[in-house]
Short mmCIF file of C-alpha atoms and ligand atoms in Angstrom, two decimals:
data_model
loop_
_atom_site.label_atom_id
_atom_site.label_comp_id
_atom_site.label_asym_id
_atom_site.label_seq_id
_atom_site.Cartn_x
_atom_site.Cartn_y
_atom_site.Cartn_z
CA UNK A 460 -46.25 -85.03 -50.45
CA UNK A 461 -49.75 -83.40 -49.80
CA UNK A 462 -51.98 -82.05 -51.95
CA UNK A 463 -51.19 -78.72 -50.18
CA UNK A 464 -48.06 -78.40 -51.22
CA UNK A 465 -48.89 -78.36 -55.02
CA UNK A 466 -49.19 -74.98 -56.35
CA UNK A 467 -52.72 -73.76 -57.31
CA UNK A 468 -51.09 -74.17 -61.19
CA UNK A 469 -50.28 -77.32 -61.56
CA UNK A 470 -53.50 -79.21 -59.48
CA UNK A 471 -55.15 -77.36 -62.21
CA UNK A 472 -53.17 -78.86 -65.07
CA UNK A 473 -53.35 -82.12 -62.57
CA UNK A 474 -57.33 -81.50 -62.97
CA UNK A 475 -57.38 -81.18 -66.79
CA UNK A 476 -56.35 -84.81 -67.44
CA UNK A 477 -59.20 -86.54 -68.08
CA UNK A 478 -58.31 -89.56 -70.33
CA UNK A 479 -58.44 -92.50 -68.24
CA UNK A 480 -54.75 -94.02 -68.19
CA UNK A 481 -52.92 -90.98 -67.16
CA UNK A 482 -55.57 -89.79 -64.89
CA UNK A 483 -55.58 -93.19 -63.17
CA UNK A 484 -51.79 -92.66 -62.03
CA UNK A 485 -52.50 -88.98 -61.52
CA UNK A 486 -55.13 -89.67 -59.03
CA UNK A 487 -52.76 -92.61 -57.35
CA UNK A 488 -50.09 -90.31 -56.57
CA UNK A 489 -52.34 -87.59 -55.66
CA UNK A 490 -53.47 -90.15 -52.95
CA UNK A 491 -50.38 -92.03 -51.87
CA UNK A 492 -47.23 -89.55 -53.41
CA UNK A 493 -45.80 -91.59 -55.52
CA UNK A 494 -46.61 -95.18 -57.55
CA UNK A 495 -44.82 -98.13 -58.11
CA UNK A 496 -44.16 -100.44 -60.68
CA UNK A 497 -45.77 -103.44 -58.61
CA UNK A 498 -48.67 -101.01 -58.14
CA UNK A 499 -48.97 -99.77 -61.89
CA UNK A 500 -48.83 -103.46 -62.72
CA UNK A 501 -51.15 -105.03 -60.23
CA UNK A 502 -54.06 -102.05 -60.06
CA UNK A 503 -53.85 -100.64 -63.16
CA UNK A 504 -53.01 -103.09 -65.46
CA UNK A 505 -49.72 -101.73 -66.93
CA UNK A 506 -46.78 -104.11 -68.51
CA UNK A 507 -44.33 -101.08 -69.06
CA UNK A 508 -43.68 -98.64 -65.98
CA UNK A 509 -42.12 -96.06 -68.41
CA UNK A 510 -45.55 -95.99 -70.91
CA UNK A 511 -47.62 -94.70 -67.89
CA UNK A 512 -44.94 -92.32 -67.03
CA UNK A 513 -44.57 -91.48 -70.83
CA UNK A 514 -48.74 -90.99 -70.59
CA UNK A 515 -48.51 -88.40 -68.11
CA UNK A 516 -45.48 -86.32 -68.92
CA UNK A 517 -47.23 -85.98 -72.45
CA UNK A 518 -49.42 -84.09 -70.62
CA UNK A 519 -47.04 -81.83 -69.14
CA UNK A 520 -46.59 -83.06 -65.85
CA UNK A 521 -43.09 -83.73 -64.75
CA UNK A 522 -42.64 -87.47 -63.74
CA UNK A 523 -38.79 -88.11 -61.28
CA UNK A 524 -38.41 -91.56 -61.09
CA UNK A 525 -37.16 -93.21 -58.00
CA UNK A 526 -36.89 -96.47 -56.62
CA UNK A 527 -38.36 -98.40 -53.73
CA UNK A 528 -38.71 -101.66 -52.30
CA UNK A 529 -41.28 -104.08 -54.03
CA UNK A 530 -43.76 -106.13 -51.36
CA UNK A 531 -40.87 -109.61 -51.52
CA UNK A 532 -37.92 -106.75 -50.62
CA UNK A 533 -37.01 -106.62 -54.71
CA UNK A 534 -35.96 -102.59 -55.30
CA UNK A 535 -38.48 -101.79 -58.11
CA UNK A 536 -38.77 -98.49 -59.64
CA UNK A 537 -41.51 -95.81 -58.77
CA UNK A 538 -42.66 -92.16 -59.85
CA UNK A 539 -43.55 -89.11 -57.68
CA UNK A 540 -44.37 -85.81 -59.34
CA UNK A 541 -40.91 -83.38 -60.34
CA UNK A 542 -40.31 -80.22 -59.72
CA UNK A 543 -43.58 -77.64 -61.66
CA UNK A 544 -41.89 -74.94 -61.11
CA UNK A 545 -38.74 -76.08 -63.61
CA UNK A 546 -41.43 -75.34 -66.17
CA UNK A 547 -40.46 -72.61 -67.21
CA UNK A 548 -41.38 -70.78 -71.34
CA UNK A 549 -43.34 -74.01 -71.51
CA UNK A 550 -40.16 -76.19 -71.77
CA UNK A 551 -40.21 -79.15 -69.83
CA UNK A 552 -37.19 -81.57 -69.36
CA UNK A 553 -36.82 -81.34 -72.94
CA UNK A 554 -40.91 -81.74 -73.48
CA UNK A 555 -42.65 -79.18 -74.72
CA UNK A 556 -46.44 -77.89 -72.87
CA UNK A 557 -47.76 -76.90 -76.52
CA UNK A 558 -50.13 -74.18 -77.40
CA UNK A 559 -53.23 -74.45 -79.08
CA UNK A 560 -51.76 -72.78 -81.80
CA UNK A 561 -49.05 -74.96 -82.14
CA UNK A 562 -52.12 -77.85 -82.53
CA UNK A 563 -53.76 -75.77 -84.87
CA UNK A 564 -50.69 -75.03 -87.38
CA UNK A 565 -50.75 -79.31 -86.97
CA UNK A 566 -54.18 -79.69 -88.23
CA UNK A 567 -53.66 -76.97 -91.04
CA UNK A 568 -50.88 -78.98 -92.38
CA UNK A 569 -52.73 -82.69 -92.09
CA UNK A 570 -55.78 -82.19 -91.32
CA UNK A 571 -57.86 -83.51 -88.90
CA UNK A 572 -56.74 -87.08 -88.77
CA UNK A 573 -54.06 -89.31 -87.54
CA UNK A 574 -51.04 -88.99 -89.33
CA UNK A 575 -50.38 -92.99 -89.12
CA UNK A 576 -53.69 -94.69 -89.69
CA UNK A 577 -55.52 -91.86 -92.02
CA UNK A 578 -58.65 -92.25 -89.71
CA UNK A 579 -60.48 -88.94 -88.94
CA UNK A 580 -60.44 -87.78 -85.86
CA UNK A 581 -61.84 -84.73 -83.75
CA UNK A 582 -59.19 -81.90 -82.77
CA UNK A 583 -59.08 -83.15 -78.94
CA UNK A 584 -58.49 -86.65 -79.51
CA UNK A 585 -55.74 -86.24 -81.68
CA UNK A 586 -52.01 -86.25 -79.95
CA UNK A 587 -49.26 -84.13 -81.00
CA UNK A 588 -46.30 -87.00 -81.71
CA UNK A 589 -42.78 -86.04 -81.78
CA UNK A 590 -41.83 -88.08 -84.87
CA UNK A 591 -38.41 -88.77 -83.45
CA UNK A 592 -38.68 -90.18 -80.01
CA UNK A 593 -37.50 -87.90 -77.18
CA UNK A 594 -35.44 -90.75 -75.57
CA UNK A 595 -33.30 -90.82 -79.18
CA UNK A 596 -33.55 -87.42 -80.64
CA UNK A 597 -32.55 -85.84 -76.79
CA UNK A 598 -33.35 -82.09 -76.37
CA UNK A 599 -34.11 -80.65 -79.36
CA UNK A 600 -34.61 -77.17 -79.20
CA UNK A 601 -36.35 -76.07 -82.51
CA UNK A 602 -40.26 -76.29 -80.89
CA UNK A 603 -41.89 -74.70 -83.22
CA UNK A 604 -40.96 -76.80 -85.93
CA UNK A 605 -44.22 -78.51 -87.19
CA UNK A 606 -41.97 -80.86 -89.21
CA UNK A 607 -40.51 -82.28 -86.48
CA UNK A 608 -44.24 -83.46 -85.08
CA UNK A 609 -47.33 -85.21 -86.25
CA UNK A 610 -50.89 -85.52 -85.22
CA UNK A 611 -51.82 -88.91 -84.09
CA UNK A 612 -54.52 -90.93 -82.67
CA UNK A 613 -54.21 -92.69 -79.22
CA UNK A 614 -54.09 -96.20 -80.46
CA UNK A 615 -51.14 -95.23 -82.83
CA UNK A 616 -49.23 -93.28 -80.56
CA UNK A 617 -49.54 -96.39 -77.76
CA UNK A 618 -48.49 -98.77 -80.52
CA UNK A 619 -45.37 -96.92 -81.54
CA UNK A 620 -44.58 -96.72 -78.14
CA UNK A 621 -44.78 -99.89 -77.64
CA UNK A 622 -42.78 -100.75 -80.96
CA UNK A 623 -40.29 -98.52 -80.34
CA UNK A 624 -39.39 -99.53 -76.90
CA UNK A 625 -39.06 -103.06 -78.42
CA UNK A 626 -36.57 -101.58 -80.82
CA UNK A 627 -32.44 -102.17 -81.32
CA UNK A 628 -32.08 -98.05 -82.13
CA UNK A 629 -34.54 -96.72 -79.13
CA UNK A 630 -32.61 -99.26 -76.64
CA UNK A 631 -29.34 -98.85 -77.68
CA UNK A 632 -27.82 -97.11 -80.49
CA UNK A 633 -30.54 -94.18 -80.10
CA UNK A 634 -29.42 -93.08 -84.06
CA UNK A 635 -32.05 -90.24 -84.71
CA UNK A 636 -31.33 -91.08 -88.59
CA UNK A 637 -32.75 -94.43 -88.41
CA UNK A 638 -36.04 -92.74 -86.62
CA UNK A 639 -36.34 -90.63 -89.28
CA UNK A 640 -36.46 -93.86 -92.01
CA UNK A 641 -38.50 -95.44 -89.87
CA UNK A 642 -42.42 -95.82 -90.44
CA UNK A 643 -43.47 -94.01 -86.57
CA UNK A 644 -41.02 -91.16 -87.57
CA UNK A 645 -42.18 -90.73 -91.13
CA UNK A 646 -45.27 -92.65 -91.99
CA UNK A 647 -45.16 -91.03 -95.22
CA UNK A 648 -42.33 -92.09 -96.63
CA UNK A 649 -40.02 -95.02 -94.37
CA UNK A 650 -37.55 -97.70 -95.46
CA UNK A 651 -38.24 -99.81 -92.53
CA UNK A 652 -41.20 -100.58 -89.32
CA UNK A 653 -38.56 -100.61 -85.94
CA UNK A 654 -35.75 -102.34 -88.02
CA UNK A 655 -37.89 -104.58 -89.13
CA UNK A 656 -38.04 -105.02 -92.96
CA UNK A 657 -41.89 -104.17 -93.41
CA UNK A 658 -44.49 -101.69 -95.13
CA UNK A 659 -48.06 -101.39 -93.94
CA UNK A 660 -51.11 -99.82 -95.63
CA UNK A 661 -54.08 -98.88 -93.36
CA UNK A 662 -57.32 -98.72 -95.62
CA UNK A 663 -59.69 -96.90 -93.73
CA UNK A 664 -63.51 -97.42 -96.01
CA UNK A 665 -65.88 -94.55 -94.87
CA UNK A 666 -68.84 -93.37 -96.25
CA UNK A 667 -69.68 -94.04 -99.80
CA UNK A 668 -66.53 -96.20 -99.92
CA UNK A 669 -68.10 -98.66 -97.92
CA UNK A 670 -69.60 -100.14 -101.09
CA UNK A 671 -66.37 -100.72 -102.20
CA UNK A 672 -65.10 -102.61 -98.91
CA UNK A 673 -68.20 -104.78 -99.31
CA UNK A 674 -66.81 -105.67 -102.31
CA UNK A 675 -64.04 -107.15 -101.53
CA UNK A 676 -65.45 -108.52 -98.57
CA UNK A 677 -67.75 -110.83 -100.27
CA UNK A 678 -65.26 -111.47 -102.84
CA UNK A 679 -62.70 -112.35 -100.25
CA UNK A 680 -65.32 -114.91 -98.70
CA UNK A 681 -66.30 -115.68 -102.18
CA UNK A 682 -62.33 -117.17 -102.32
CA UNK A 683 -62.19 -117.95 -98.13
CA UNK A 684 -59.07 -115.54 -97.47
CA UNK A 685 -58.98 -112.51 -95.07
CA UNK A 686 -59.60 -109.38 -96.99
CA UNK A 687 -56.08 -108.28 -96.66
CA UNK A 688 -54.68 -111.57 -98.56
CA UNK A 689 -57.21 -111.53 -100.67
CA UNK A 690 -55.99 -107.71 -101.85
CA UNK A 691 -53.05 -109.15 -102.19
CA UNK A 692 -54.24 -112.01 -104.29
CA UNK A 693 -55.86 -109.51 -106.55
CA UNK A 694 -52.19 -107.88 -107.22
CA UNK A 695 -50.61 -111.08 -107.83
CA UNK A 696 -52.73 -112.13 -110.23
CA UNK A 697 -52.18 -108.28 -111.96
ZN1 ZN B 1257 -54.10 -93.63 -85.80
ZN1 ZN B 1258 -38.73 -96.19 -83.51
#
């Protein structure tokens, strides 16, 4: 594939990416037409093929996956861009392109901060998260529907990626139900972390609340327990 085959469009949307993961495997296909597992392992320091792919399609850009041989003769799988022009009303292979607005009517309902850790965040560094994974839920068709999606922050999104590609439902049984009682589908109210029988709290201290996280830090070195046991330790003892 050359460069000159790309319409005008999408080498602009190709040029918008600037975040560093996905731009890394934008710019390596730009260069060679396609990457490879070996390569997104080797150069780029991937573990998961499909996370870099899921990086860049969250951007818009359609990903077809193919597979080639490996340097020892092993078929390995490997990513060229799809066809741009299938995106059509700003549908893609079941992923949405969203508007600004669509962002905006995000950040009216929660604000601007990551729906799973509280921490603030500016506008552009906030993702919008389909709470239900694409690879369970399928093609939904209701876009629009701001319940259906969350604003999140990049280190959340990457780890419910990678917790939900470690999990039974997302690998197999691919029950949207059990997404939507799960902690990455519904942070706000979840029976369970990726089948997993466990509830987090993420205490975020900022501004005048730092006073109270030095607090309990000195109190927790006071008593020589991480800070989170040593919350704990305080509702024990309650
Ligand atoms: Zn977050
Ligand atoms: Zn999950």
């Amino acid at each position: 594939m050359n460069k000159e085959d790309l319409s005008p469009e999408f080498l602009e949307l190709l040029k918008s990416v600037t975040e560093k993961r996905p731009k890394q495997v934008i710019d390596h296909i730009l260069e060679h037409g396609y990457i490879t597992q070996e390569d997104l392992q080797e150069k780029y320091g991937y573990t998961h093929g499909p996370r870099a792919a899921k990086d860049v399609r969250d951007k818009g850009i359609p990903l077809e996956t193919f597979r080639v041989k490996s340097s020892n003769g092993r078929s390995i799988g490997a990513y060229r861009f799809g066809d741009f022009s299938k995106v059509r009303n700003g549908v893609l292979g079941g992923r949405k392109v969203f508007s600004k607005e669509f962002k905006k009517e995000l950040l009216d309902i929660s604000g601007e901060k990551c729906n799973i850790c509280h921490t603030c965040y500016e506008e552009r560094y906030l993702q919008i998260d389909h709470r239900v994974p694409y690879e369970v839920s399928g093609d939904e068709k209701d876009f629009n529907d701001t319940k259906k999606y969350m604003l999140v922050c990049g280190t959340c999104n990457r780890q419910k990626s990678w917790s939900c590609e470690h999990c039974e439902n997302w690998n197999n049984e691919k029950d949207p139900d059990v997404c939507k009682t799960c902690y990455w589908g519904s942070p706000e109210k979840y029976k369970h972390i990726a089948l997993r029988e466990m509830r987090r709290v993420n205490l975020v201290f900022e501004r005048d609340e730092i006073e109270l996280y030095k607090k309990l830090k000195k109190g927790a070195e006071k008593d020589s327990y991480p800070i989170d046991e040593y919350i704990k330790n305080i509702l024990r003892s309650k």
